[in-house]
Each structure stands twice: as C-alpha cells, then as structure tokens.
Coordinates of C-alpha atoms in Angstrom, one line a residue:
Chain L
M182 CA -45.4 2.1 31.9
K183 CA -42.6 1.8 34.5
T184 CA -41.4 -1.7 34.9
F185 CA -41.3 -3.7 38.2
N186 CA -40.2 -7.0 39.5
Y187 CA -43.0 -9.6 39.2
H188 CA -43.3 -12.3 41.9
S189 CA -45.8 -15.1 42.4
A190 CA -46.2 -16.1 46.0
K191 CA -47.1 -19.7 46.9
D192 CA -48.5 -18.8 50.3
V193 CA -49.5 -15.9 52.5
K194 CA -46.2 -16.0 54.5
E195 CA -44.1 -15.7 51.3
A196 CA -46.3 -12.9 49.9
S197 CA -46.0 -10.9 53.2
K198 CA -42.3 -11.4 53.3
L199 CA -41.9 -10.1 49.7
A200 CA -43.9 -6.9 50.6
S201 CA -42.3 -3.6 51.2
S202 CA -43.4 0.1 51.2
N203 CA -42.8 0.0 47.5
S204 CA -44.8 -3.0 46.5
A205 CA -48.4 -4.0 45.7
F206 CA -50.2 -7.3 46.0
L207 CA -51.8 -8.3 42.7
A208 CA -55.1 -10.2 42.6
G209 CA -57.5 -9.3 39.8
G210 CA -55.5 -6.1 39.1
M211 CA -58.6 -4.3 37.9
T212 CA -57.5 -1.1 39.6
T213 CA -53.8 -1.8 40.2
I214 CA -53.0 -2.4 36.5
P215 CA -54.8 0.7 35.1
S216 CA -53.1 2.8 37.9
I217 CA -49.7 1.6 36.9
K218 CA -50.5 2.1 33.2
L219 CA -51.7 5.7 33.8
G220 CA -48.6 6.5 35.9
L221 CA -50.7 7.1 39.0
A222 CA -48.8 4.4 40.8
T223 CA -45.3 2.9 40.5
Y224 CA -44.0 -0.1 42.3
K225 CA -40.7 -1.9 42.7
D226 CA -42.4 -5.2 43.3
I227 CA -45.7 -6.7 42.2
I228 CA -46.6 -9.8 44.2
N229 CA -49.2 -12.1 42.6
I230 CA -51.4 -13.7 45.3
K231 CA -53.8 -15.5 43.0
N232 CA -52.1 -18.8 43.3
I233 CA -52.6 -18.9 47.0
K234 CA -55.5 -21.4 47.3
S235 CA -56.4 -20.6 50.9
L236 CA -57.4 -17.1 49.9
S237 CA -60.2 -18.1 47.6
G238 CA -63.6 -19.7 48.3
I239 CA -67.0 -19.2 49.9
K240 CA -68.1 -20.7 53.2
A241 CA -71.6 -20.3 54.6
S242 CA -72.6 -21.0 58.2
S243 CA -75.9 -20.3 60.0
K244 CA -74.8 -16.8 61.1
T245 CA -72.1 -15.7 58.7
L246 CA -70.9 -15.9 55.1
K247 CA -67.1 -15.9 54.7
I248 CA -65.6 -15.0 51.4
G249 CA -61.9 -15.5 50.6
A250 CA -60.1 -12.4 49.5
T251 CA -59.2 -13.5 45.9
T252 CA -62.7 -14.8 45.2
K253 CA -63.8 -13.2 42.0
H254 CA -66.9 -11.1 41.5
V255 CA -68.4 -13.6 39.1
E256 CA -68.0 -16.3 41.7
V257 CA -69.8 -14.3 44.3
A258 CA -72.6 -13.4 41.8
N259 CA -73.1 -17.0 40.8
S260 CA -72.7 -18.7 44.2
K261 CA -75.7 -20.6 45.4
D262 CA -74.5 -20.1 49.0
V263 CA -74.4 -16.3 48.6
K264 CA -77.7 -16.2 46.8
K265 CA -79.3 -18.2 49.6
A266 CA -77.7 -16.5 52.5
I267 CA -77.5 -12.8 51.3
P268 CA -79.1 -12.4 47.9
S269 CA -78.4 -8.7 47.9
L270 CA -74.7 -9.4 48.0
A271 CA -74.8 -11.7 44.9
A272 CA -76.8 -9.0 43.1
L273 CA -74.2 -6.3 44.1
A274 CA -71.4 -8.5 42.6
E275 CA -73.4 -9.0 39.4
G276 CA -73.6 -5.2 39.0
I277 CA -69.9 -4.5 39.2
G278 CA -68.2 -3.2 36.0
D279 CA -68.7 -5.6 33.1
P280 CA -68.4 -9.4 32.6
Q281 CA -64.6 -9.1 31.9
V282 CA -64.1 -7.1 35.1
R283 CA -66.2 -9.6 37.1
N284 CA -64.1 -12.5 35.6
R285 CA -60.9 -11.0 37.1
G286 CA -61.7 -8.5 39.9
T287 CA -61.7 -9.8 43.5
I288 CA -63.6 -8.8 46.6
G289 CA -60.4 -8.4 48.6
G290 CA -58.9 -6.1 46.0
S291 CA -62.0 -4.0 45.9
I292 CA -61.9 -3.6 49.7
A293 CA -58.2 -3.0 50.0
N294 CA -58.5 -0.3 47.3
N295 CA -61.4 1.4 49.1
D296 CA -62.5 3.5 46.1
P297 CA -65.0 6.0 47.3
S298 CA -67.4 4.8 44.6
A299 CA -66.8 1.0 44.9
D300 CA -69.8 -1.3 45.8
Y301 CA -68.2 -3.8 48.2
P302 CA -67.3 -1.4 51.0
S303 CA -71.0 -0.5 51.4
A304 CA -71.7 -4.3 51.8
C305 CA -69.0 -4.5 54.5
I306 CA -70.5 -1.7 56.5
A307 CA -74.1 -2.7 56.0
L308 CA -73.5 -6.4 56.8
N309 CA -71.2 -5.8 59.9
A310 CA -68.3 -7.5 58.1
V311 CA -65.2 -8.6 59.8
I312 CA -62.0 -8.3 57.7
H313 CA -59.7 -11.2 58.4
T314 CA -56.0 -10.4 57.7
N315 CA -52.9 -12.5 58.2
S316 CA -52.4 -10.8 61.5
R317 CA -55.8 -9.7 63.0
K318 CA -59.5 -9.3 62.6
I319 CA -60.8 -5.8 61.8
E320 CA -64.4 -4.6 62.0
A321 CA -65.5 -2.9 58.8
E322 CA -66.4 0.3 60.7
K323 CA -62.7 0.6 61.6
F324 CA -61.3 -0.7 58.3
F325 CA -62.3 2.0 55.9
K326 CA -60.3 5.1 56.9
G327 CA -60.8 7.6 54.1
M328 CA -60.4 8.0 50.3
F329 CA -58.4 5.0 49.1
E330 CA -57.2 4.5 52.6
T331 CA -57.7 1.5 54.9
A332 CA -56.5 0.2 58.3
L333 CA -54.1 -2.2 56.5
K334 CA -50.5 -2.0 57.3
S335 CA -47.5 -2.7 55.0
G336 CA -47.3 -6.4 54.3
E337 CA -50.7 -7.1 55.8
I338 CA -52.9 -9.3 53.5
I339 CA -56.7 -9.6 53.6
E340 CA -57.5 -13.3 53.8
A341 CA -61.2 -13.3 54.0
I342 CA -64.3 -11.1 54.6
E343 CA -66.9 -12.4 57.0
F344 CA -70.4 -11.0 56.6
S345 CA -73.2 -11.3 59.1
I346 CA -76.3 -12.7 57.5
P347 CA -79.0 -10.1 58.0
E348 CA -82.8 -10.7 58.3
K349 CA -83.4 -8.6 55.2
S350 CA -81.2 -6.5 52.9
N351 CA -81.1 -4.7 49.6
Y352 CA -78.6 -2.7 47.6
Q353 CA -79.6 0.1 45.2
K354 CA -77.2 2.2 43.1
Y355 CA -77.1 4.6 40.3
P356 CA -74.2 3.3 38.2
N357 CA -72.0 5.7 36.2
P358 CA -73.1 4.9 32.6
A359 CA -69.5 4.3 31.5
S360 CA -67.7 2.7 34.5
R361 CA -70.6 1.2 36.4
Y362 CA -69.1 2.6 39.6
A363 CA -71.7 3.9 42.0
V364 CA -72.5 7.6 41.5
V365 CA -74.5 6.9 44.6
G366 CA -75.2 3.5 46.2
V367 CA -77.2 2.6 49.3
Y368 CA -77.0 -0.7 51.1
V369 CA -79.8 -1.3 53.7
A370 CA -79.5 -4.3 56.0
K371 CA -81.9 -5.2 58.8
H372 CA -80.2 -7.2 61.5
K373 CA -81.8 -8.4 64.7
G374 CA -82.0 -5.3 66.8
E375 CA -80.4 -2.8 64.4
V376 CA -80.5 -1.5 60.9
N377 CA -77.5 -0.2 58.9
V378 CA -77.7 2.2 55.9
A379 CA -74.3 2.2 54.2
V380 CA -73.7 4.8 51.6
T381 CA -71.1 4.7 48.9
G382 CA -70.3 7.2 46.1
A383 CA -71.6 10.2 48.0
K384 CA -68.6 11.2 50.1
S385 CA -64.8 10.6 50.1
C386 CA -65.4 7.3 51.9
V387 CA -68.2 4.8 52.5
Y388 CA -70.2 5.5 55.7
N389 CA -73.1 4.4 57.7
D390 CA -75.9 7.0 57.7
K391 CA -76.6 7.0 61.4
D392 CA -79.8 9.1 61.2
L393 CA -81.4 6.9 58.6
A394 CA -80.2 3.8 60.5
K395 CA -81.7 5.1 63.7
A396 CA -85.1 5.9 62.1
L397 CA -85.3 2.6 60.4
S398 CA -84.3 0.7 63.5
K399 CA -87.4 2.1 65.2
N400 CA -89.7 1.6 62.3
F401 CA -88.5 -0.4 59.3
S402 CA -90.7 1.4 56.8
S403 CA -89.9 3.6 53.8
S404 CA -92.3 6.2 55.0
V405 CA -90.0 7.2 57.9
I406 CA -87.2 8.2 55.5
D407 CA -89.0 11.4 54.4
N408 CA -88.7 12.7 58.0
V409 CA -84.9 12.2 58.1
K410 CA -82.7 15.1 57.3
I411 CA -79.9 14.2 54.7
S412 CA -77.5 17.1 54.4
S413 CA -75.4 17.5 51.2
S414 CA -72.6 19.1 53.2
G415 CA -69.4 17.3 52.6
M416 CA -70.7 15.3 49.7
N417 CA -68.9 15.0 46.3
S418 CA -69.8 17.4 43.6
D419 CA -68.5 16.6 40.1
I420 CA -69.4 16.3 36.4
H421 CA -71.6 13.2 37.3
A422 CA -73.7 14.7 40.0
S423 CA -73.9 17.7 42.3
A424 CA -73.8 17.3 46.1
E425 CA -77.5 18.1 46.4
Y426 CA -78.4 15.5 43.7
R427 CA -76.4 12.9 45.6
A428 CA -78.1 13.8 48.9
N429 CA -81.5 13.4 47.2
M430 CA -80.5 10.1 45.6
I431 CA -79.6 8.7 49.0
R432 CA -83.2 9.3 50.1
V433 CA -84.6 7.8 46.9
F434 CA -82.4 4.7 47.1
A435 CA -82.9 4.2 50.8
K436 CA -86.7 4.1 50.2
K437 CA -86.3 1.8 47.2
A438 CA -84.0 -0.5 49.2
V439 CA -86.4 -0.7 52.2
E440 CA -89.3 -1.4 49.9
A441 CA -87.3 -4.1 48.1
C442 CA -86.3 -5.8 51.3
Chain M
M166 CA -37.8 -10.6 32.9
S167 CA -40.2 -13.6 33.4
K168 CA -40.1 -16.8 31.5
I169 CA -43.7 -17.8 30.7
S170 CA -45.2 -20.9 29.2
L171 CA -48.7 -20.8 27.9
E172 CA -51.0 -22.1 25.2
V173 CA -52.2 -19.7 22.6
N174 CA -54.9 -20.9 20.1
G175 CA -53.8 -24.5 20.9
K176 CA -50.1 -23.9 20.3
K177 CA -47.7 -24.2 23.2
I178 CA -45.4 -21.2 23.6
T179 CA -42.5 -20.4 25.9
K180 CA -41.1 -16.9 25.9
E181 CA -39.1 -14.6 28.1
V182 CA -40.8 -11.2 28.5
P183 CA -40.3 -8.1 30.5
D184 CA -42.4 -8.3 33.7
H185 CA -44.6 -5.4 32.8
T186 CA -45.6 -6.8 29.4
L187 CA -49.4 -6.6 29.0
L188 CA -51.2 -9.6 27.5
S189 CA -52.4 -7.4 24.6
V190 CA -48.7 -6.4 23.9
F191 CA -47.6 -10.0 24.2
L192 CA -50.2 -11.2 21.7
R193 CA -49.8 -8.3 19.2
E194 CA -46.2 -7.4 19.3
I195 CA -44.4 -10.6 20.3
L196 CA -46.7 -13.2 18.7
N197 CA -47.9 -10.9 15.9
L198 CA -51.5 -11.9 16.6
T199 CA -52.9 -8.5 15.6
G200 CA -56.5 -9.6 15.5
T201 CA -56.8 -8.6 19.1
H202 CA -57.3 -4.8 18.9
V203 CA -56.3 -2.2 21.4
G204 CA -58.8 0.7 21.4
C205 CA -58.8 2.7 24.6
D206 CA -56.1 0.8 26.5
T207 CA -57.9 1.6 29.7
S208 CA -60.1 -1.5 30.0
Q209 CA -63.3 0.3 28.9
C210 CA -63.8 -0.4 25.2
G211 CA -63.5 -4.2 25.0
A212 CA -61.7 -4.4 21.6
C213 CA -59.0 -6.4 23.3
V214 CA -61.2 -9.2 24.8
V215 CA -59.7 -12.7 24.6
H216 CA -60.4 -15.9 26.5
V217 CA -58.2 -17.1 29.3
D218 CA -59.0 -20.6 30.4
G219 CA -62.4 -20.2 28.6
K220 CA -63.4 -16.9 30.2
S221 CA -63.4 -13.5 28.6
I222 CA -61.0 -10.9 29.9
K223 CA -59.6 -7.6 28.7
S224 CA -56.1 -8.4 27.5
C225 CA -55.0 -4.7 28.0
T226 CA -55.5 -5.1 31.7
A227 CA -53.6 -8.3 32.4
F228 CA -49.9 -9.0 32.7
A229 CA -48.5 -11.8 30.5
A230 CA -46.4 -13.0 33.4
D231 CA -49.5 -13.4 35.4
L232 CA -51.0 -15.9 32.9
N233 CA -48.2 -18.4 33.0
G234 CA -49.7 -21.9 32.4
S235 CA -53.0 -20.5 31.0
K236 CA -54.8 -21.4 27.8
I237 CA -55.5 -18.3 25.7
T238 CA -57.9 -18.1 22.7
T239 CA -57.8 -15.1 20.5
I240 CA -60.0 -14.1 17.5
E241 CA -57.5 -16.0 15.3
G242 CA -58.2 -19.2 17.2
I243 CA -61.9 -19.7 16.8
A244 CA -62.3 -20.6 13.2
Q245 CA -62.1 -24.4 12.7
N246 CA -60.5 -25.9 9.5
G247 CA -60.9 -22.7 7.6
K248 CA -64.6 -22.4 8.5
M249 CA -65.7 -19.4 10.5
H250 CA -67.1 -19.8 14.0
P251 CA -70.9 -19.5 14.1
M252 CA -70.6 -16.2 15.9
Q253 CA -68.4 -14.8 13.1
E254 CA -70.8 -16.2 10.5
A255 CA -73.7 -14.4 12.2
F256 CA -71.9 -11.1 12.5
K257 CA -71.1 -11.3 8.7
K258 CA -74.6 -12.4 7.7
L259 CA -76.4 -9.7 9.8
H260 CA -74.0 -6.8 9.3
G261 CA -73.0 -6.8 13.0
L262 CA -70.2 -4.4 12.1
Q263 CA -69.3 -1.4 10.1
C264 CA -65.6 -0.4 10.5
G265 CA -64.9 -3.7 12.3
F266 CA -62.5 -2.3 14.9
C267 CA -64.6 -3.5 17.9
T268 CA -65.6 -6.8 16.2
P269 CA -62.8 -9.1 17.6
G270 CA -63.7 -8.1 21.1
M271 CA -67.5 -8.2 20.4
V272 CA -67.2 -11.8 19.0
M273 CA -65.0 -13.1 21.8
S274 CA -67.2 -11.5 24.5
A275 CA -70.4 -12.8 22.8
I276 CA -69.0 -16.4 22.6
D277 CA -68.4 -16.2 26.4
L278 CA -72.0 -15.0 26.9
L279 CA -73.4 -18.1 25.0
Q280 CA -71.2 -20.3 27.2
N281 CA -73.0 -18.9 30.2
N282 CA -76.4 -18.4 28.8
K283 CA -77.5 -20.5 25.7
K284 CA -80.6 -18.5 24.8
P285 CA -80.1 -14.9 26.0
S286 CA -82.8 -12.3 25.6
D287 CA -82.1 -8.9 23.9
T288 CA -81.7 -7.3 27.4
E289 CA -79.3 -10.0 28.5
I290 CA -77.2 -9.6 25.4
R291 CA -77.1 -5.8 25.9
D292 CA -76.2 -6.2 29.6
W293 CA -73.4 -8.6 28.8
L294 CA -71.9 -6.4 26.1
E295 CA -71.7 -3.5 28.6
G296 CA -67.9 -3.8 28.4
N297 CA -67.7 -3.6 24.6
I298 CA -68.1 -0.3 22.8
C299 CA -69.1 0.1 19.2
R300 CA -69.1 3.6 17.7
C301 CA -70.7 2.7 14.4
T302 CA -73.6 0.3 14.5
G303 CA -75.8 1.4 17.4
Y304 CA -75.6 -2.2 18.5
Q305 CA -78.9 -3.3 16.8
N306 CA -77.3 -5.7 14.3
I307 CA -74.7 -6.9 16.9
V308 CA -77.6 -8.0 19.2
A309 CA -79.3 -9.6 16.2
A310 CA -76.1 -11.4 15.3
V311 CA -75.6 -12.8 18.8
K312 CA -79.2 -14.0 18.7
E313 CA -78.7 -15.6 15.3
A314 CA -75.5 -17.3 16.6
A315 CA -77.4 -18.6 19.7
S316 CA -79.9 -20.3 17.4
K317 CA -77.0 -22.0 15.5
M318 CA -74.8 -23.0 18.4

C-alpha cells in the first residue's frame, strides 16, 4: 500500500482547506481503504472527518428526515426516528454489507462514492433527497452523475442528506451473496402526487425508471407493472447476472415493493 | 508518521506508526498480538474482527492512526483470570471449529451479537455472521456454540 499523510480535521472548514485534487475525506473508509489497499486509488492526503460532531446525527421533522453525513449504517438501521418516519430506509441500512461494515460505514460515504450497486443512492432518488454540502444544496436527481461520479467538487463536503417523508415506500433487492451489494435493487416511494421507482445495480448509475413511475402515479397497484416495458438495453451484464435477468428482476422487485408498501 | 495513544486489552499504549498502518498490522506486527488473524485482507472473511469501543469491526479495514483514543479488545483480551470467555468455552465444548483460523473473528463477532441481542434465533445468528467465513464447519456447530454461549451469558 502506498503511504499518505493522515490528517484529522476538527471542523468542516479545516477539512475543506486540507483538501486538494490528490486527497480523500475519510469517514468509515469501507470503500476508500480497500481501494487504497488494492492500488485502485492513491492519495497524498487522507483527511479524517469522523471527529466533526456537526456531521453526525438524525433529525426528524414533519416533512423531512435529515441524516448527517458521517452517521453510520447501524445508527440509521436502529434509529427510532428513521423507523417511524421512513421504515424502508432503516430496513435498507440494515441490509448493507455485514455488521462490521454497518458499524463503520456512513451514509455520506456511500453517496459520495456512488457505487452503481450501492443501496443508499436509490433511497436518495426515491425519497427526493436534497444533499446538503458545505457550499450548496443539491437535488439527488442532479447529484448522481455516472459510475462513481457525483456533482461534488474538490474540497466540497457532504454535511447531511435530507429525505422527504413519503406516504408509503419499500425497498427490495437481490443482494450479491458475497458482498451484499445489490445485483438489482428497486426503491418505490409514493409521495403526494407522484411516485418514484429508483433502480440501483442495473445500470452504470442509479436512475428513476420514469415509465414505471408514471404508471404507478396513475394507479398505485402492482398489476399495472406488467404493462410497462422494461428494456434491458444499457443494463449491466456480468458474472452475477445478464442484462435480461436484471431487467426482469426490476419488474419482479417493483411489484414486490408496491405490494409491500 | 502519526503518534497514537490507545488502550488495547486494558493496557494503555502509545506508539508512533506510519500513517498507512492498518489496525491488523498494528496489532499483529507491532504489538505481536497474533491472535487476530488476517485471512482475505479485503474485509470479506472476518478473521480479523476485533472490538473498537465495544463494537465489532474488521481490523484489516481500519487505519491505526484513525483509532487514536479508542479502546480495543482482541481475542487475547476476553479471557478473565485465566478462565475462558463463555463464548470460547461454548466453541470448545460444541466443536465450533475445525482448523481454527476463522475462530478469533467468529468469537469476537458473536460476542458483539449477544451485546445487541441476548437471545438470538438461528436465523439471527446466521444473519449476523454474514461477515465471517468458515471453510471447514458448515457453520452448524458455530451456530450451536453461539446459542450455548447465549444461554450462559
């Protein structure tokens, strides 16, 4: 492993100041550390942001649920506020990786990494999340740009993720048997006046399936899903599943999610 | 280099370590606590599980510098006055191991489970041990050992 200079920032301002084009912020490190170990990433500076208290915690209001960037998966999974406001989000957190990953990994880290198979990006899209950074607020639809790519700029730090509390929601996934990443994951959320159907694991980046969303907005019933065309074009095909399999799983999980709502 | 002060198995330790030192390397190569095993070194197998401030983590996927001020417990730190921890007793009694390579991680992970859930079902035990891989036992006796320990703790 290539070495780096380790820093521990006491506040967001200091962390942002230490950042450069050759640095990474370190929260749980559940992707950053393996990437460094495997030689997939090298950095001159690693900036620990776990000691910045303002970045952690869960706040519920009547319309939204705001989760600090360094809040761990285990905290989201066990939070009474999350279970009450958006139970599907607590269930999603409970299904990430394994207990040791959930004890370290953070929501902000997951979103900043934007792994095409990660769970949290689908929650952001389905729940109309707003990503609060140290310089602006970004809508989830504009945040996830492509494979491992987000709208974040150098030195920009996610401070919190604010989710809209839906009327109903449910997340279904087929976890990879080894990593528990989603081979395919579908997050259905029914808001007042609209439905979102966020899909992860199927393409190079999370997306809202507009056709499914439109059909379910008119009639929120699993029976309408059979009439929606789901093309496998552009979908991932690998040793875990073919593109056609993934397309079919989206239909299966969308139905299951609607029925579980 | 980073100067770190932490507590390992109740003993206060201050060391200067290269910034990229993994916790697993710190424990095994600097403190000679080789009970923590490194299997895959890619945070999948769970042989390296230790407790940091009471919670189980994979020591191959944490930097020692990042754990400044923490309390760490390894497999060497759970026996009390020469008497095995109830989890260790149960693994021994019920043959919860064959080659023993995964056992330190299994034991540390299972102790954390019982901290969260005093009477776990078979399914809950299997779910919790998702991050610990055993290539010998088929898990049957491991699950039985965790249940036995739960009845004793």
